[in-house]
């Protein structure tokens, strides 16, 4: 059996990595000089690197390892499915048991009449499906001019041409010819940094009403759908004011615009319910799912579609699909993941134990001189670093300078906490215990203290 050794010296692994492996969202020259951190094993909420460090994973991998690492049942199910049927496709009038069972299970869990699943290999692929599906839906309804999809700046919906265009990441749009035509973006509901003198409630309404203004500007007869993450994840865990989603829902209903909830991060327990739409009171026509669907143990995503759209699309051949749509091993692994989440009461644990405890400790970080704002929904949290707490001030330094310093101090203290600009974010495995939350907060506090000292010493504690 060919094995990749875990016992090669770190420097050799790093040299091979630098020579041959192109990392996503990375300046690879800089990384080559520094050397990648090499993760070799993981269990529960803890990663082990090639130097033997034990690191608390405050990000659940990439927002996905909801059930935690090292669940042997997942490996057993994958091996069993590989032995029985490692691959078959779902094109050309065939199906197989894992895809059938998973689609039926997702339909049971999903709210309302979201009863149909189009599988993909990832969240990006699923959002590409959504673009084509909503446009084709309107074409079948005799309204082919309804093509425009409205999204938000600083949204993240994936990295393919379609999904990256839906997203509102300026840095992505600057490279490689994005966005594709007929995608429009409105401003994000980020009160802390963009709300000015408005109350959060006023600001939530103001930002939601940009959707109405955009619809009227384009002409409602040209607008196919609105897409949003119930809570923006990659954009910095931005929790919209309470007034935002009800107003978005009202506007979508009024103009008969389809509503797509991108649940790739919020889905499968992250917000304390099965779906973020339930937490935020949204009634979507389509939900994008991936990540927590399999807890990242296998790559799988999909679009969960309401009766009306699915029945309409069913009238025609939908010329769309991926080799790995409903991949049997990934589907079997996802089903086992859903069984674990349900039978072990993991969402109850989030709601009743982990969230309340983390909330107490997370919001207490507001007392730190570097912290100006904390937010936490379920187990997705963020906080703003600021040079001047009283004023919701930005740093004068380039955005992300203080965040990067703080992130590096977290790593040095064996904690994975990410930064988005000067906002720190967490999204730990949903199985995290109160004792592990204590460890997370202790390491974060120490890292923030060290970062504060360094930021001050480097003369960066200045407001813009
Ligand atoms: N939608 C949302 C809301 C996401 O967060 C995707 C779609 C795309 O999924 P795939 O499986 O194609 O990656 C995502 C992915 C980050 C980061 O830096 C976030 C994601 C991916 C990579 C990096 O936080 N989210």
CSV table of C-alpha atoms and ligand atoms in Angstrom, one decimal:
chain,number,residue,atom,x,y,z
A,1,UNK,CA,0.0,0.0,0.0
A,2,UNK,CA,1.4,3.4,-0.9
A,3,UNK,CA,1.5,5.7,2.1
A,4,UNK,CA,2.5,9.3,2.5
A,5,UNK,CA,4.8,9.2,5.5
A,6,UNK,CA,3.9,11.4,8.5
A,7,UNK,CA,7.5,11.0,9.7
A,8,UNK,CA,9.3,12.9,7.1
A,9,UNK,CA,11.0,15.9,8.8
A,10,UNK,CA,8.9,19.0,8.7
A,11,UNK,CA,11.4,21.0,6.6
A,12,UNK,CA,11.4,18.3,3.9
A,13,UNK,CA,7.7,18.3,3.7
A,14,UNK,CA,7.6,22.1,3.5
A,15,UNK,CA,10.2,22.1,0.7
A,16,UNK,CA,8.1,19.6,-1.3
A,17,UNK,CA,5.0,21.6,-0.6
A,18,UNK,CA,6.7,24.8,-1.7
A,19,UNK,CA,8.0,23.1,-4.9
A,20,UNK,CA,4.8,21.5,-6.1
A,21,UNK,CA,1.7,22.5,-4.2
A,22,UNK,CA,-0.2,25.6,-5.2
A,23,UNK,CA,-2.2,26.7,-2.2
A,24,UNK,CA,-5.6,28.4,-2.5
A,25,UNK,CA,-6.0,32.1,-1.5
A,26,UNK,CA,-2.3,32.2,-0.7
A,27,UNK,CA,0.7,34.2,-1.9
A,28,UNK,CA,2.7,31.1,-2.5
A,29,UNK,CA,6.1,32.8,-2.7
A,30,UNK,CA,5.7,34.2,0.8
A,31,UNK,CA,4.5,30.9,2.1
A,32,UNK,CA,7.4,29.1,0.5
A,33,UNK,CA,9.8,31.3,2.5
A,34,UNK,CA,7.9,30.7,5.7
A,35,UNK,CA,7.0,27.1,5.3
A,36,UNK,CA,3.4,25.8,5.6
A,37,UNK,CA,2.2,24.4,9.0
A,38,UNK,CA,1.7,20.7,8.4
A,39,UNK,CA,-1.3,19.1,10.1
A,40,UNK,CA,-0.8,15.4,10.6
A,41,UNK,CA,-3.7,14.2,12.8
A,42,UNK,CA,-6.8,15.4,14.6
A,43,UNK,CA,-9.2,14.2,17.2
A,44,UNK,CA,-12.3,15.9,18.7
A,45,UNK,CA,-11.4,19.7,18.5
A,46,UNK,CA,-7.7,19.2,18.5
A,47,UNK,CA,-5.2,19.2,15.6
A,48,UNK,CA,-1.7,17.9,15.8
A,49,UNK,CA,1.0,19.3,13.6
A,50,UNK,CA,4.2,17.7,12.3
A,51,UNK,CA,6.1,19.3,15.2
A,52,UNK,CA,3.8,17.6,17.8
A,53,UNK,CA,1.9,20.8,18.7
A,54,UNK,CA,-1.6,20.3,19.9
A,55,UNK,CA,-3.8,23.0,18.5
A,56,UNK,CA,-7.3,23.8,19.4
A,57,UNK,CA,-9.2,24.2,16.2
A,58,UNK,CA,-11.4,27.2,16.7
A,59,UNK,CA,-12.5,27.1,13.0
A,60,UNK,CA,-13.7,23.5,12.6
A,61,UNK,CA,-11.3,23.1,9.7
A,62,UNK,CA,-12.8,25.5,7.2
A,63,UNK,CA,-16.2,26.0,9.1
A,64,UNK,CA,-17.1,22.4,8.4
A,65,UNK,CA,-16.0,19.7,10.9
A,66,UNK,CA,-19.3,20.1,12.9
A,67,UNK,CA,-19.1,16.7,14.6
A,68,UNK,CA,-15.4,17.0,15.4
A,69,UNK,CA,-12.5,15.0,14.1
A,70,UNK,CA,-11.7,11.3,14.5
A,71,UNK,CA,-15.2,9.8,14.3
A,72,UNK,CA,-14.5,6.1,13.4
A,73,UNK,CA,-18.1,5.5,12.3
A,74,UNK,CA,-17.5,7.9,9.4
A,75,UNK,CA,-14.5,5.9,8.3
A,76,UNK,CA,-16.3,2.6,8.7
A,77,UNK,CA,-19.2,3.8,6.5
A,78,UNK,CA,-16.9,5.2,3.9
A,79,UNK,CA,-15.0,1.9,3.7
A,80,UNK,CA,-18.2,-0.2,3.5
A,81,UNK,CA,-19.6,2.0,0.7
A,82,UNK,CA,-16.3,1.9,-1.2
A,83,UNK,CA,-16.4,-1.9,-1.0
A,84,UNK,CA,-20.0,-2.1,-2.1
A,85,UNK,CA,-20.3,0.6,-4.8
A,86,UNK,CA,-17.4,3.1,-4.9
A,87,UNK,CA,-18.9,5.1,-7.8
A,88,UNK,CA,-21.8,5.2,-10.0
A,89,UNK,CA,-23.3,8.3,-11.6
A,90,UNK,CA,-26.8,9.7,-11.3
A,91,UNK,CA,-27.1,10.7,-15.0
A,92,UNK,CA,-28.8,8.7,-17.7
A,93,UNK,CA,-31.8,7.5,-15.7
A,94,UNK,CA,-29.8,5.7,-13.0
A,95,UNK,CA,-29.7,6.2,-9.2
A,96,UNK,CA,-28.2,4.5,-6.2
A,97,UNK,CA,-29.2,3.9,-2.6
A,98,UNK,CA,-26.9,6.5,-0.8
A,99,UNK,CA,-28.0,9.4,-3.1
A,100,UNK,CA,-31.7,8.4,-2.7
A,101,UNK,CA,-31.4,8.0,1.1
A,102,UNK,CA,-29.5,11.3,1.5
A,103,UNK,CA,-31.9,13.3,-0.7
A,104,UNK,CA,-34.9,11.9,1.3
A,105,UNK,CA,-33.2,12.7,4.6
A,106,UNK,CA,-32.3,16.2,3.6
A,107,UNK,CA,-35.9,16.8,2.5
A,108,UNK,CA,-37.1,15.6,5.9
A,109,UNK,CA,-34.8,18.0,7.7
A,110,UNK,CA,-35.2,21.0,5.5
A,111,UNK,CA,-38.0,23.5,6.4
A,112,UNK,CA,-41.2,24.1,4.4
A,113,UNK,CA,-41.5,22.5,1.0
A,114,UNK,CA,-37.8,22.3,0.3
A,115,UNK,CA,-38.2,18.7,-0.7
A,116,UNK,CA,-35.8,18.2,-3.6
A,117,UNK,CA,-32.0,18.0,-3.8
A,118,UNK,CA,-29.6,18.6,-6.7
A,119,UNK,CA,-26.2,17.3,-5.6
A,120,UNK,CA,-22.9,18.9,-6.2
A,121,UNK,CA,-19.3,18.3,-5.0
A,122,UNK,CA,-19.0,21.6,-3.2
A,123,UNK,CA,-20.7,24.8,-2.2
A,124,UNK,CA,-19.3,26.6,-5.3
A,125,UNK,CA,-20.7,24.0,-7.6
A,126,UNK,CA,-24.0,24.1,-5.8
A,127,UNK,CA,-24.2,27.9,-6.3
A,128,UNK,CA,-23.4,27.5,-10.0
A,129,UNK,CA,-26.3,25.1,-10.1
A,130,UNK,CA,-28.5,27.8,-8.5
A,131,UNK,CA,-27.6,30.4,-11.1
A,132,UNK,CA,-28.5,28.2,-13.9
A,133,UNK,CA,-31.6,26.7,-12.2
A,134,UNK,CA,-33.3,30.0,-11.2
A,135,UNK,CA,-32.6,31.5,-14.7
A,136,UNK,CA,-34.0,28.3,-16.4
A,137,UNK,CA,-36.9,28.3,-14.0
A,138,UNK,CA,-37.9,31.7,-15.2
A,139,UNK,CA,-37.4,30.8,-18.8
A,140,UNK,CA,-39.8,27.9,-18.4
A,141,UNK,CA,-42.2,30.3,-16.8
A,142,UNK,CA,-42.2,32.4,-19.9
A,143,UNK,CA,-40.1,35.1,-18.4
A,144,UNK,CA,-36.6,34.5,-19.8
A,145,UNK,CA,-35.6,38.1,-19.2
A,146,UNK,CA,-35.6,37.4,-15.5
A,147,UNK,CA,-31.8,36.7,-15.3
A,148,UNK,CA,-30.3,39.1,-12.8
A,149,UNK,CA,-29.3,37.7,-9.4
A,150,UNK,CA,-28.8,40.3,-6.6
A,151,UNK,CA,-26.2,39.6,-3.9
A,152,UNK,CA,-24.2,41.6,-1.4
A,153,UNK,CA,-20.8,43.1,-1.3
A,154,UNK,CA,-18.4,41.1,0.9
A,155,UNK,CA,-20.6,38.0,0.5
A,156,UNK,CA,-18.9,34.7,-0.1
A,157,UNK,CA,-20.6,32.1,-2.3
A,158,UNK,CA,-17.6,30.2,-3.7
A,159,UNK,CA,-14.7,30.5,-6.0
A,160,UNK,CA,-15.9,29.2,-9.4
A,161,UNK,CA,-16.7,31.7,-12.1
A,162,UNK,CA,-20.4,31.7,-11.3
A,163,UNK,CA,-20.3,31.4,-7.5
A,164,UNK,CA,-17.3,33.8,-7.3
A,165,UNK,CA,-19.4,36.3,-9.3
A,166,UNK,CA,-22.3,35.9,-6.9
A,167,UNK,CA,-20.0,36.6,-4.1
A,168,UNK,CA,-19.0,40.2,-3.4
A,169,UNK,CA,-15.3,39.9,-2.7
A,170,UNK,CA,-13.6,42.8,-4.4
A,171,UNK,CA,-10.2,41.0,-4.4
A,172,UNK,CA,-11.7,38.0,-6.3
A,173,UNK,CA,-13.5,40.2,-8.8
A,174,UNK,CA,-10.2,41.9,-9.6
A,175,UNK,CA,-8.7,38.7,-11.0
A,176,UNK,CA,-9.6,36.5,-13.9
A,177,UNK,CA,-12.6,38.2,-15.5
A,178,UNK,CA,-15.3,38.1,-12.8
A,179,UNK,CA,-18.1,38.9,-12.3
A,180,UNK,CA,-20.1,37.2,-15.1
A,181,UNK,CA,-23.0,39.2,-16.6
A,182,UNK,CA,-26.3,39.8,-14.8
A,183,UNK,CA,-25.1,39.7,-11.2
A,184,UNK,CA,-25.7,42.9,-9.1
A,185,UNK,CA,-24.5,43.7,-5.6
A,186,UNK,CA,-25.9,45.8,-2.9
A,187,UNK,CA,-24.2,46.9,0.4
A,188,UNK,CA,-23.8,44.5,3.3
A,189,UNK,CA,-25.7,44.9,6.6
A,190,UNK,CA,-22.5,45.5,8.6
A,191,UNK,CA,-23.7,48.0,11.3
A,192,UNK,CA,-20.5,48.1,13.4
A,193,UNK,CA,-18.3,49.5,10.6
A,194,UNK,CA,-20.8,51.0,8.2
A,195,UNK,CA,-23.8,52.0,10.3
A,196,UNK,CA,-22.6,55.5,11.1
A,197,UNK,CA,-25.0,57.4,13.4
A,198,UNK,CA,-28.0,55.0,12.7
A,199,UNK,CA,-29.3,52.6,15.2
A,200,UNK,CA,-28.7,49.0,14.2
A,201,UNK,CA,-32.5,48.7,13.6
A,202,UNK,CA,-32.6,51.7,11.3
A,203,UNK,CA,-29.5,50.6,9.5
A,204,UNK,CA,-30.9,47.0,8.9
A,205,UNK,CA,-33.9,48.5,7.2
A,206,UNK,CA,-31.8,50.9,5.2
A,207,UNK,CA,-29.6,48.2,3.9
A,208,UNK,CA,-32.5,45.8,3.1
A,209,UNK,CA,-34.2,48.6,1.3
A,210,UNK,CA,-31.2,48.8,-1.1
A,211,UNK,CA,-32.6,45.6,-2.5
A,212,UNK,CA,-35.9,47.3,-3.3
A,213,UNK,CA,-34.0,50.2,-4.9
A,214,UNK,CA,-31.9,47.8,-6.9
A,215,UNK,CA,-35.0,45.9,-8.1
A,216,UNK,CA,-36.7,49.1,-9.2
A,217,UNK,CA,-33.5,50.4,-10.9
A,218,UNK,CA,-33.1,47.1,-12.9
A,219,UNK,CA,-36.8,46.6,-13.4
A,220,UNK,CA,-38.5,43.8,-11.4
A,221,UNK,CA,-39.2,41.9,-14.6
A,222,UNK,CA,-35.4,41.4,-15.0
A,223,UNK,CA,-34.7,40.1,-11.5
A,224,UNK,CA,-34.5,36.3,-11.0
A,225,UNK,CA,-33.4,36.0,-7.4
A,226,UNK,CA,-31.7,37.4,-4.3
A,227,UNK,CA,-29.0,35.3,-2.6
A,228,UNK,CA,-27.6,35.8,0.9
A,229,UNK,CA,-25.9,33.9,3.7
A,230,UNK,CA,-28.2,34.1,6.7
A,231,UNK,CA,-25.1,35.3,8.5
A,232,UNK,CA,-22.1,36.2,6.4
A,233,UNK,CA,-19.2,33.8,7.3
A,234,UNK,CA,-16.1,34.4,5.3
A,235,UNK,CA,-16.9,38.1,5.2
A,236,UNK,CA,-16.2,38.3,9.0
A,237,UNK,CA,-19.2,36.6,10.8
A,238,UNK,CA,-21.4,39.6,10.2
A,239,UNK,CA,-24.7,39.2,12.1
A,240,UNK,CA,-27.3,41.5,10.5
A,241,UNK,CA,-29.5,43.7,12.6
A,242,UNK,CA,-32.9,42.0,13.6
A,243,UNK,CA,-34.8,44.2,11.1
A,244,UNK,CA,-32.8,43.1,8.1
A,245,UNK,CA,-34.0,39.7,7.1
A,246,UNK,CA,-37.8,40.4,7.6
A,247,UNK,CA,-37.5,43.4,5.3
A,248,UNK,CA,-35.5,41.4,2.7
A,249,UNK,CA,-38.2,38.7,2.9
A,250,UNK,CA,-41.0,41.3,2.5
A,251,UNK,CA,-39.3,42.8,-0.6
A,252,UNK,CA,-38.7,39.4,-2.3
A,253,UNK,CA,-42.3,38.5,-1.7
A,254,UNK,CA,-43.6,41.8,-3.0
A,255,UNK,CA,-41.7,41.6,-6.3
A,256,UNK,CA,-41.9,37.8,-6.7
A,257,UNK,CA,-38.1,37.4,-6.5
A,258,UNK,CA,-36.8,34.0,-5.6
A,259,UNK,CA,-34.9,33.9,-2.3
A,260,UNK,CA,-31.7,31.7,-2.1
A,261,UNK,CA,-30.3,31.2,1.4
A,262,UNK,CA,-26.6,30.1,1.2
A,263,UNK,CA,-26.5,27.7,4.1
A,264,UNK,CA,-23.0,26.4,3.4
A,265,UNK,CA,-21.7,27.6,6.7
A,266,UNK,CA,-24.9,28.2,8.7
A,267,UNK,CA,-26.4,24.8,7.9
A,268,UNK,CA,-26.3,21.7,10.0
A,269,UNK,CA,-26.4,23.1,13.5
A,270,UNK,CA,-23.9,26.0,13.3
A,271,UNK,CA,-26.5,28.6,14.4
A,272,UNK,CA,-28.3,26.4,16.9
A,273,UNK,CA,-30.9,25.1,14.5
A,274,UNK,CA,-30.6,22.7,11.6
A,275,UNK,CA,-30.5,25.7,9.3
A,276,UNK,CA,-29.6,29.4,9.6
A,277,UNK,CA,-32.8,30.3,7.8
A,278,UNK,CA,-34.7,29.0,10.8
A,279,UNK,CA,-32.6,31.0,13.2
A,280,UNK,CA,-32.9,34.2,11.1
A,281,UNK,CA,-36.6,33.6,10.2
A,282,UNK,CA,-36.1,33.3,6.4
A,283,UNK,CA,-38.3,31.3,4.0
A,284,UNK,CA,-36.0,30.5,1.1
A,285,UNK,CA,-37.0,28.9,-2.2
A,286,UNK,CA,-33.5,27.3,-2.5
A,287,UNK,CA,-30.9,26.6,0.1
A,288,UNK,CA,-27.2,26.0,-0.8
A,289,UNK,CA,-25.6,23.3,1.4
A,290,UNK,CA,-22.1,21.8,1.7
A,291,UNK,CA,-19.5,21.7,4.5
A,292,UNK,CA,-21.4,20.6,7.6
A,293,UNK,CA,-23.5,18.2,5.4
A,294,UNK,CA,-20.6,15.8,5.7
A,295,UNK,CA,-18.7,17.6,8.5
A,296,UNK,CA,-16.0,17.9,5.8
A,297,UNK,CA,-15.2,14.2,6.0
A,298,UNK,CA,-16.1,13.9,2.2
A,299,UNK,CA,-16.7,16.6,-0.4
A,300,UNK,CA,-20.4,17.0,-1.0
A,301,UNK,CA,-22.8,19.9,-1.5
A,302,UNK,CA,-26.1,20.6,-3.1
A,303,UNK,CA,-29.1,22.8,-3.8
A,304,UNK,CA,-32.2,22.1,-1.7
A,305,UNK,CA,-35.1,23.2,-3.9
A,306,UNK,CA,-38.8,23.9,-3.2
A,307,UNK,CA,-41.7,22.0,-4.9
A,308,UNK,CA,-42.6,24.8,-7.3
A,309,UNK,CA,-39.1,25.2,-8.8
A,310,UNK,CA,-38.4,21.5,-8.8
A,311,UNK,CA,-41.7,20.6,-10.5
A,312,UNK,CA,-41.2,23.3,-13.1
A,313,UNK,CA,-37.6,22.3,-13.8
A,314,UNK,CA,-38.7,18.7,-14.1
A,315,UNK,CA,-40.8,19.5,-17.2
A,316,UNK,CA,-37.7,20.0,-19.2
A,317,UNK,CA,-34.3,18.3,-19.5
A,318,UNK,CA,-32.0,20.4,-17.3
A,319,UNK,CA,-28.7,20.3,-19.0
A,320,UNK,CA,-26.5,20.5,-15.9
A,321,UNK,CA,-24.7,18.1,-13.6
A,322,UNK,CA,-21.4,17.0,-12.2
A,323,UNK,CA,-19.6,13.6,-12.4
A,324,UNK,CA,-19.7,13.5,-8.6
A,325,UNK,CA,-23.3,14.7,-8.2
A,326,UNK,CA,-24.6,12.4,-5.3
A,327,UNK,CA,-21.3,10.5,-5.2
A,328,UNK,CA,-22.1,7.3,-3.3
A,329,UNK,CA,-19.2,7.4,-0.8
A,330,UNK,CA,-19.8,11.1,0.0
A,331,UNK,CA,-23.5,10.5,0.3
A,332,UNK,CA,-23.1,7.6,2.6
A,333,UNK,CA,-20.7,9.6,4.7
A,334,UNK,CA,-23.1,12.6,4.8
A,335,UNK,CA,-25.9,10.3,6.0
A,336,UNK,CA,-23.8,8.9,8.8
A,337,UNK,CA,-22.9,12.5,9.8
A,338,UNK,CA,-26.6,13.5,9.9
A,339,UNK,CA,-27.3,10.4,12.0
A,340,UNK,CA,-24.6,11.4,14.5
A,341,UNK,CA,-25.8,15.0,14.7
A,342,UNK,CA,-29.3,13.9,15.4
A,343,UNK,CA,-28.8,10.8,17.6
A,344,UNK,CA,-26.2,12.6,19.8
A,345,UNK,CA,-28.3,15.7,20.2
A,346,UNK,CA,-25.5,17.9,18.8
A,347,UNK,CA,-27.8,20.8,17.9
A,348,UNK,CA,-29.3,20.7,21.4
A,349,UNK,CA,-25.8,20.8,22.8
A,350,UNK,CA,-25.1,23.9,20.7
A,351,UNK,CA,-28.3,25.6,21.8
A,352,UNK,CA,-28.4,24.5,25.5
A,353,UNK,CA,-24.8,24.1,26.5
A,354,UNK,CA,-22.0,25.3,24.2
A,355,UNK,CA,-23.6,28.6,22.9
A,356,UNK,CA,-24.8,29.9,26.3
A,357,UNK,CA,-21.4,29.1,27.9
A,358,UNK,CA,-19.3,30.5,25.0
A,359,UNK,CA,-21.6,33.6,24.8
A,360,UNK,CA,-20.8,34.4,28.4
A,361,UNK,CA,-17.1,34.1,27.9
A,362,UNK,CA,-16.9,35.5,24.4
A,363,UNK,CA,-18.8,38.7,25.3
A,364,UNK,CA,-16.6,39.2,28.3
A,365,UNK,CA,-13.7,39.7,25.8
A,366,UNK,CA,-15.3,43.1,25.2
A,367,UNK,CA,-13.4,44.2,28.4
A,368,UNK,CA,-10.1,43.7,26.5
A,369,UNK,CA,-8.5,47.0,25.4
A,370,UNK,CA,-8.2,45.8,21.8
A,371,UNK,CA,-11.8,44.6,21.4
A,372,UNK,CA,-14.6,46.8,20.3
A,373,UNK,CA,-17.5,44.6,19.5
A,374,UNK,CA,-18.4,40.9,20.0
A,375,UNK,CA,-21.0,38.9,18.2
A,376,UNK,CA,-22.1,35.2,18.6
A,377,UNK,CA,-24.9,33.2,17.0
A,378,UNK,CA,-24.9,29.6,17.9
A,379,UNK,CA,-21.2,28.7,17.5
A,380,UNK,CA,-20.2,31.3,14.9
A,381,UNK,CA,-18.6,34.3,16.5
A,382,UNK,CA,-16.6,37.4,15.7
A,383,UNK,CA,-15.1,40.4,17.3
A,384,UNK,CA,-13.7,43.7,16.0
A,385,UNK,CA,-10.3,44.8,16.9
A,386,UNK,CA,-10.1,48.5,17.4
A,387,UNK,CA,-7.6,51.2,18.4
A,388,UNK,CA,-10.4,53.1,20.1
A,389,UNK,CA,-13.2,51.2,21.8
A,390,UNK,CA,-15.5,54.1,22.4
A,391,UNK,CA,-15.7,55.2,18.7
A,392,UNK,CA,-16.0,52.0,16.7
A,393,UNK,CA,-12.8,53.2,15.2
A,394,UNK,CA,-10.8,51.6,12.4
A,395,UNK,CA,-7.0,51.3,12.6
A,396,UNK,CA,-5.0,53.8,10.6
A,397,UNK,CA,-2.8,50.9,9.3
A,398,UNK,CA,-3.8,48.9,6.3
A,399,UNK,CA,-6.9,46.8,7.1
A,400,UNK,CA,-5.9,43.4,8.3
A,401,UNK,CA,-2.5,44.5,9.8
A,402,UNK,CA,-3.8,44.2,13.4
A,403,UNK,CA,-5.8,41.2,12.5
A,404,UNK,CA,-2.8,39.4,11.1
A,405,UNK,CA,-0.7,40.1,14.1
A,406,UNK,CA,-3.4,38.8,16.4
A,407,UNK,CA,-4.0,35.7,14.3
A,408,UNK,CA,-0.3,34.9,14.5
A,409,UNK,CA,-0.3,35.3,18.3
A,410,UNK,CA,-3.3,32.9,18.4
A,411,UNK,CA,-1.3,30.3,16.3
A,412,UNK,CA,1.7,30.8,18.6
A,413,UNK,CA,-0.6,30.0,21.5
A,414,UNK,CA,-1.9,26.8,19.8
A,415,UNK,CA,-5.3,28.2,18.9
A,416,UNK,CA,-6.7,28.4,15.3
A,417,UNK,CA,-8.6,31.7,15.2
A,418,UNK,CA,-8.9,33.5,11.9
A,419,UNK,CA,-8.9,37.1,11.0
A,420,UNK,CA,-10.9,38.8,8.3
A,421,UNK,CA,-9.4,42.3,8.0
A,422,UNK,CA,-9.3,43.4,11.6
A,423,UNK,CA,-12.2,41.2,12.7
A,424,UNK,CA,-11.4,37.9,14.5
A,425,UNK,CA,-13.6,35.0,13.9
A,426,UNK,CA,-14.4,31.6,15.4
A,427,UNK,CA,-16.4,28.6,14.3
A,428,UNK,CA,-15.4,25.7,16.5
A,429,UNK,CA,-16.6,22.1,16.1
A,430,UNK,CA,-20.2,21.9,17.5
A,431,UNK,CA,-19.1,19.2,20.0
A,432,UNK,CA,-16.9,21.6,21.9
A,433,UNK,CA,-17.3,21.3,25.7
A,434,UNK,CA,-17.3,24.0,28.3
A,435,UNK,CA,-13.8,22.9,29.5
A,436,UNK,CA,-12.5,23.3,25.9
A,437,UNK,CA,-14.2,26.7,25.6
A,438,UNK,CA,-12.3,27.7,28.7
A,439,UNK,CA,-9.1,26.7,26.9
A,440,UNK,CA,-10.1,28.6,23.8
A,441,UNK,CA,-10.8,31.7,25.8
A,442,UNK,CA,-7.6,31.4,27.9
A,443,UNK,CA,-5.5,31.1,24.7
A,444,UNK,CA,-7.3,33.9,23.0
A,445,UNK,CA,-6.9,36.2,25.9
A,446,UNK,CA,-3.2,35.5,26.1
A,447,UNK,CA,-2.9,36.0,22.4
A,448,UNK,CA,-4.8,39.3,22.5
A,449,UNK,CA,-2.6,40.5,25.3
A,450,UNK,CA,0.5,39.7,23.3
A,451,UNK,CA,-1.0,41.3,20.2
A,452,UNK,CA,-1.9,44.4,22.1
A,453,UNK,CA,1.7,44.8,23.3
A,454,UNK,CA,3.1,44.3,19.8
A,455,UNK,CA,0.6,46.6,18.1
A,456,UNK,CA,1.4,49.3,20.6
A,457,UNK,CA,5.1,48.7,20.3
A,458,UNK,CA,4.9,49.0,16.5
A,459,UNK,CA,3.0,52.3,16.8
A,460,UNK,CA,-0.1,50.8,15.2
A,461,UNK,CA,-2.5,51.7,17.9
A,462,UNK,CA,-3.8,54.7,16.0
A,463,UNK,CA,-7.4,55.3,14.7
A,464,UNK,CA,-7.9,56.2,11.1
B,1,LIG,N1,-21.1,29.5,0.3
B,1,LIG,C1,-20.6,29.9,1.5
B,1,LIG,C2,-21.5,30.7,2.4
B,1,LIG,C3,-19.3,29.5,1.9
B,1,LIG,O1,-18.9,29.9,3.1
B,1,LIG,C4,-19.1,28.4,-0.3
B,1,LIG,C5,-20.3,28.8,-0.6
B,1,LIG,C6,-18.3,27.6,-1.3
B,1,LIG,O2,-18.1,26.3,-0.8
B,1,LIG,P1,-16.9,25.4,-1.4
B,1,LIG,O3,-17.2,24.1,-0.9
B,1,LIG,O4,-16.9,25.5,-2.9
B,1,LIG,O5,-15.6,26.0,-0.9
B,1,LIG,C7,-18.5,28.8,1.0
B,1,LIG,C8,-17.1,28.4,1.3
B,1,LIG,C9,-12.8,31.5,4.4
B,1,LIG,C10,-13.3,30.5,3.5
B,1,LIG,O6,-11.8,32.0,4.2
B,1,LIG,C11,-14.7,30.2,3.4
B,1,LIG,C12,-15.2,29.3,2.5
B,1,LIG,C13,-14.3,28.6,1.6
B,1,LIG,C14,-12.9,28.9,1.7
B,1,LIG,C15,-12.4,29.8,2.6
B,1,LIG,O7,-13.5,31.7,5.4
B,1,LIG,N2,-16.5,29.1,2.4
